[in-house]
Amino acid sequence: MDALLLDRLLQIGELFQRDMARAFDGSGLTTARVHLLWVLQHAGPSTQRDLARLCDVTPRNITGLVDGLEASGHVRRTPHPTDRRSVIVELTATAAETMTRMRHDHAALNHTLLDAVAPEDRAAVQRGIAAIAARLETLVTEALADAAAAAAEPAAS
Amino acid sequence: MDALLLDRLLQIGELFQRDMARAFDGSGLTTARVHLLWVLQHAGPSTQRDLARLCDVTPRNITGLVDGLEASGHVRRTPHPTDRRSVIVELTATAAETMTRMRHDHAALNHTLLDAVAPEDRAAVQRGIAAIAARLETLVTEALADAAAAAAEPAAS
DNA sequence: TATTGTTATACTCTATAACTATA
DNA sequence: TATAGTTATAGAGTATAACAATA
């Protein structure tokens, strides 16, 4: 029975992805592009370089995503005021509206999911999920650091 | 504060994906291929048609995934005993070992995550996560059905 | 010399449509 | 006529490497 917790969490992750893909189907938006819009909304107008760092993706990839979002009118490229190598990317008014709607949907979904939990369990669930997220974050960060160290020094040990 | 629950769940989903990708990095395996192995392990030797249904993906996609897994020695194509159109796909001994190791890692991770939750919260968390998964499943299923209905009858309403 | 973004190239996942072999 | 799988084609996301313009 112990396996249930992890399996449920994986299932929830899959369902989020599927719902996400469905919600943007036909709009020209994709998960990766929405993620970029999300980052832009939080960071404000940014260089592509910064977006690459924030999305943890190569600069080349950002070029492609911004190309697509520019073509669909969600994003605008502007020259950097002082550094002529850089490009500033910012949301258009349309995209800003989309993101506002998305925040509302986000809040509504949060409410719906919390509502599915028995009232007397809610506090424990909030604590438990936070603890799980924190533990997982630590595990993954350490694993990545180990992998990087192993790659950097393949002769050692 | 209410937004925390959903954000944590999304974060957990992202962390799983990142850890998954890291774990198979360099092995030739990818998320999609591991998923197919996982399905195969549970369903036993299957036709590509069945795999397409189980993975909720087109038959063409299965062809590509099986091609890759066959080349890396994880999977074997066998003729169907009675239907010469069909192909039976089955795990190799190597892949079966890999899956066994994966199941152990899975169980260990489940234990670790459960261990991160305060003992007095564990029962509530198990109940709560199950309830959230069930609610989300219902929501997504309904949304997909609505989308399908709208696509089938675009003139109605 | 270092940094920003882009072009060039390649691989994986995914889909649809047309086609072959078989039922 | 219907089904199982493949070839053909296409597009998105991702990566590395080489290159241009600028700092």
XYZ file of C-alpha atoms (C1' of nucleotides) in Angstrom:
360
model
C 0.000 0.000 0.000
C 2.955 2.255 0.548
C 3.463 2.634 -3.186
C 0.228 4.537 -3.488
C 1.543 7.935 -2.518
C 4.213 8.152 -5.214
C 1.933 6.653 -7.841
C -0.757 9.211 -7.066
C 1.714 12.042 -7.335
C 2.928 10.763 -10.695
C -0.650 10.415 -11.844
C -1.389 13.992 -10.800
C 1.606 15.198 -12.778
C 0.421 13.375 -15.896
C -3.087 14.752 -15.534
C -1.758 18.305 -15.242
C 0.215 17.847 -18.429
C -2.729 16.416 -20.312
C -5.059 19.158 -19.136
C -2.499 21.800 -20.017
C -2.058 20.458 -23.537
C -5.815 20.276 -24.043
C -6.436 23.771 -22.727
C -4.084 25.348 -25.276
C -4.969 23.058 -28.149
C -5.795 25.122 -31.226
C -4.487 28.373 -29.758
C -0.989 27.962 -31.153
C 0.326 27.839 -27.606
C 2.252 24.873 -26.250
C 3.537 23.899 -22.825
C 7.011 25.266 -23.524
C 5.678 28.563 -24.879
C 3.249 29.029 -22.012
C 6.101 28.367 -19.632
C 8.077 31.147 -21.287
C 5.096 33.515 -21.030
C 4.774 32.575 -17.374
C 8.428 33.355 -16.748
C 8.144 36.638 -18.649
C 5.138 37.642 -16.630
C 7.009 37.107 -13.399
C 10.349 38.543 -14.489
C 9.058 41.414 -16.628
C 10.776 42.406 -19.894
C 14.004 40.408 -20.156
C 16.863 39.639 -22.496
C 16.831 36.280 -24.231
C 19.931 35.420 -22.318
C 18.104 35.881 -19.028
C 15.139 33.896 -20.285
C 17.470 31.036 -21.187
C 18.787 31.040 -17.635
C 15.327 31.261 -16.072
C 13.893 28.488 -18.242
C 17.028 26.371 -17.817
C 17.309 25.929 -21.536
C 19.854 26.886 -24.232
C 19.801 30.364 -25.804
C 19.151 28.714 -29.155
C 15.965 27.242 -27.801
C 14.784 30.650 -26.619
C 15.299 31.997 -30.127
C 12.860 29.392 -31.434
C 10.270 29.895 -28.730
C 10.357 33.679 -29.075
C 10.086 33.330 -32.867
C 6.883 31.360 -32.410
C 5.410 33.643 -29.771
C 6.263 36.705 -31.824
C 4.532 35.219 -34.856
C 1.408 34.503 -32.793
C 1.413 38.025 -31.330
C 2.095 37.084 -27.714
C 5.480 38.682 -27.433
C 7.473 41.603 -28.837
C 11.221 41.992 -29.466
C 12.663 45.410 -28.606
C 16.244 46.656 -28.879
C 18.152 46.867 -25.639
C 18.642 50.545 -24.688
C 22.387 50.333 -24.048
C 23.674 46.938 -25.267
C 23.183 46.562 -28.981
C 23.890 42.831 -28.866
C 20.897 42.176 -26.627
C 17.205 41.927 -27.347
C 14.473 42.703 -24.854
C 11.439 40.421 -24.956
C 8.145 41.592 -23.473
C 4.514 40.473 -23.365
C 1.979 42.133 -25.656
C -1.292 43.438 -24.203
C -3.077 40.373 -25.580
C -0.697 37.997 -23.881
C -0.917 39.956 -20.628
C -4.686 39.411 -20.697
C -4.195 35.725 -21.412
C -1.875 35.446 -18.451
C -4.390 37.192 -16.181
C -7.071 34.731 -17.240
C -4.603 31.934 -16.626
C -3.914 33.152 -13.090
C -7.643 33.102 -12.370
C -8.000 29.572 -13.728
C -5.004 28.606 -11.643
C -6.599 29.961 -8.478
C -9.927 28.310 -9.301
C -8.281 24.949 -9.856
C -6.386 25.273 -6.606
C -9.660 25.908 -4.815
C -11.351 22.956 -6.497
C -8.572 20.573 -5.588
C -8.370 21.758 -2.018
C -12.134 21.384 -1.837
C -11.771 17.696 -2.745
C -9.873 17.116 0.502
C -11.824 16.508 3.702
C -11.765 19.724 5.774
C -10.092 18.079 8.754
C -7.281 16.812 6.504
C -6.491 20.069 4.725
C -3.879 21.462 7.078
C -2.024 18.154 7.185
C -2.120 17.850 3.407
C -0.725 21.353 2.924
C 2.098 20.596 5.362
C 2.735 17.170 3.894
C 2.882 18.313 0.286
C 5.229 21.132 1.210
C 7.482 18.679 3.020
C 7.464 16.271 0.087
C 8.270 19.040 -2.388
C 11.144 20.230 -0.220
C 12.579 16.728 0.187
C 12.288 16.012 -3.499
C 13.921 19.298 -4.382
C 16.872 18.403 -2.185
C 17.159 14.924 -3.644
C 17.107 16.123 -7.241
C 19.530 18.961 -6.599
C 21.996 16.583 -4.970
C 21.627 14.020 -7.724
C 22.322 16.673 -10.351
C 25.351 17.908 -8.433
C 26.693 14.348 -8.164
C 26.174 13.767 -11.867
C 27.967 17.014 -12.683
C 30.860 16.118 -10.407
C 31.133 12.648 -11.934
C 31.144 14.152 -15.421
C 33.796 16.695 -14.492
C 36.159 14.155 -12.962
C 35.619 10.846 -14.728
C 39.008 9.464 -13.687
C 38.575 9.929 -9.952
C 37.347 7.415 -7.385
C -1.690 31.138 0.921
C -4.267 28.973 -0.836
C -2.263 28.984 -4.048
C 0.458 26.977 -2.356
C -1.082 23.543 -2.744
C -1.387 23.641 -6.534
C 2.000 25.280 -6.949
C 3.632 22.585 -4.846
C 2.002 19.863 -6.868
C 3.184 21.455 -10.109
C 6.655 21.785 -8.652
C 6.657 18.120 -7.670
C 5.671 17.175 -11.210
C 8.533 19.206 -12.668
C 11.020 17.691 -10.251
C 9.930 14.183 -11.160
C 10.461 14.946 -14.831
C 13.870 16.445 -14.255
C 14.995 13.538 -12.092
C 13.675 11.048 -14.608
C 15.548 12.696 -17.477
C 18.732 12.836 -15.426
C 18.485 9.220 -14.308
C 18.367 7.925 -17.895
C 20.813 10.415 -19.331
C 23.483 8.611 -21.319
C 21.654 5.271 -21.296
C 19.847 5.904 -24.568
C 16.555 5.780 -22.694
C 14.093 8.646 -22.665
C 10.873 9.352 -20.784
C 8.707 8.072 -23.634
C 10.755 4.904 -24.060
C 10.794 4.152 -20.349
C 7.060 4.647 -20.290
C 6.703 2.044 -23.024
C 8.928 -0.374 -21.086
C 6.807 0.251 -18.018
C 3.631 -0.541 -19.923
C 5.198 -3.646 -21.429
C 6.273 -4.862 -18.041
C 2.742 -4.584 -16.727
C 0.916 -5.866 -19.795
C 3.408 -8.563 -20.789
C 4.213 -9.277 -24.468
C 1.817 -7.204 -26.577
C 1.074 -6.204 -30.132
C 2.073 -2.715 -31.206
C -1.585 -1.965 -31.644
C -2.250 -2.728 -27.993
C 0.752 -0.688 -26.939
C -0.593 2.265 -28.912
C -3.874 1.994 -27.047
C -2.203 1.593 -23.653
C 0.181 4.511 -24.201
C -2.605 6.640 -25.724
C -0.436 7.382 -28.712
C -0.634 6.703 -32.472
C 0.543 3.361 -33.892
C 3.121 5.260 -35.922
C 4.629 6.573 -32.736
C 4.932 3.062 -31.325
C 6.839 2.010 -34.446
C 9.425 4.684 -33.712
C 9.709 3.933 -30.020
C 10.039 0.183 -30.610
C 12.645 0.856 -33.319
C 14.736 2.746 -30.781
C 14.276 0.212 -27.996
C 15.055 -2.662 -30.340
C 18.266 -0.955 -31.453
C 19.318 -0.457 -27.836
C 18.517 -4.071 -26.975
C 15.665 -3.435 -24.560
C 12.948 -5.015 -26.625
C 12.431 -7.780 -29.172
C 9.967 -8.059 -32.069
C 8.444 -11.520 -32.557
C 5.918 -12.684 -35.125
C 2.378 -13.161 -33.889
C 1.545 -16.898 -33.724
C -1.741 -16.661 -35.611
C -2.068 -13.201 -37.168
C 0.722 -12.547 -39.608
C -0.064 -8.830 -39.748
C 0.746 -8.387 -36.078
C 4.014 -8.103 -34.234
C 4.537 -9.104 -30.631
C 6.848 -6.876 -28.620
C 8.478 -8.224 -25.480
C 11.150 -7.145 -23.007
C 14.639 -8.640 -23.261
C 16.271 -10.086 -20.165
C 18.405 -6.946 -19.857
C 15.379 -4.692 -19.915
C 13.560 -6.901 -17.425
C 16.473 -6.426 -15.036
C 16.390 -2.692 -15.630
C 12.697 -2.631 -14.816
C 13.245 -4.611 -11.622
C 15.860 -2.109 -10.522
C 13.457 0.664 -11.420
C 10.717 -0.843 -9.291
C 13.103 -0.948 -6.341
C 14.105 2.688 -6.870
C 10.442 3.547 -7.139
C 9.667 1.884 -3.817
C 12.672 3.511 -2.177
C 11.644 6.953 -3.405
C 8.119 6.391 -2.174
C 9.474 5.532 1.240
C 11.772 8.547 1.290
C 8.978 10.945 0.373
C 6.571 9.460 2.877
C 9.321 9.730 5.449
C 9.514 13.473 4.827
C 5.961 13.852 6.130
C 5.372 14.151 9.877
C 4.103 10.772 11.159
C 0.860 12.222 12.470
C 0.113 13.747 9.061
C 0.735 10.664 6.929
C -2.719 9.162 6.933
C -4.308 12.499 6.092
C -1.813 13.096 3.290
C -2.482 9.685 1.750
C -6.230 10.331 1.857
C -5.880 13.879 0.595
C -3.630 13.032 -2.338
C -5.933 10.219 -3.377
C -8.899 12.593 -3.234
C -7.061 15.229 -5.264
C -6.002 12.703 -7.896
C -9.570 11.428 -8.190
C -11.019 14.912 -8.507
C -8.446 15.945 -11.074
C -9.041 12.777 -13.070
C -12.747 13.591 -13.217
C -12.102 17.181 -14.232
C -9.731 16.286 -17.035
C -11.922 13.475 -18.332
C -14.929 15.795 -18.475
C -12.940 18.548 -20.137
C -11.714 16.147 -22.803
C -15.245 14.857 -23.380
C -16.554 18.409 -23.720
C -13.800 19.287 -26.171
C -14.551 16.178 -28.220
C -18.280 16.965 -28.261
C -17.616 20.559 -29.318
C -15.342 19.358 -32.102
C -17.913 16.822 -33.316
C -20.804 19.293 -33.439
C -19.366 22.741 -34.123
C -22.718 24.187 -35.308
C -24.752 23.317 -32.209
C -25.438 25.369 -29.067
C 38.830 38.277 -25.451
C 34.045 37.490 -23.788
C 29.144 37.773 -24.591
C 24.470 37.877 -27.299
C 21.930 36.047 -30.508
C 21.579 33.519 -34.771
C 22.416 30.037 -38.566
C 23.451 25.117 -39.378
C 22.662 20.533 -38.176
C 20.683 16.650 -35.770
C 17.756 13.818 -32.754
C 13.358 12.662 -30.260
C 8.420 12.822 -29.793
C 4.360 13.558 -31.858
C 0.593 13.705 -35.589
C -1.877 12.781 -40.165
C -2.227 10.508 -44.513
C -1.196 7.091 -47.854
C 0.237 2.412 -48.678
C 1.225 -2.820 -48.038
C 0.218 -7.127 -46.292
C -2.995 -9.742 -44.191
C -7.705 -11.079 -42.220
C -13.926 -4.226 -46.353
C -11.303 -3.734 -42.098
C -7.042 -4.100 -39.458
C -1.714 -4.027 -38.272
C 2.186 -1.904 -39.237
C 5.160 0.971 -42.099
C 6.698 4.744 -45.237
C 6.224 9.689 -46.172
C 5.876 14.136 -44.482
C 5.601 17.744 -41.074
C 6.169 20.495 -36.893
C 7.646 21.310 -31.992
C 11.242 21.016 -28.497
C 15.741 20.191 -27.492
C 20.985 20.144 -27.980
C 25.820 21.294 -29.804
C 28.871 23.854 -32.738
C 30.211 27.601 -35.628
C 29.678 32.406 -36.643
C 28.398 37.500 -36.618
C 28.003 41.685 -34.186
C 29.022 44.041 -30.251
C 31.147 44.893 -25.676
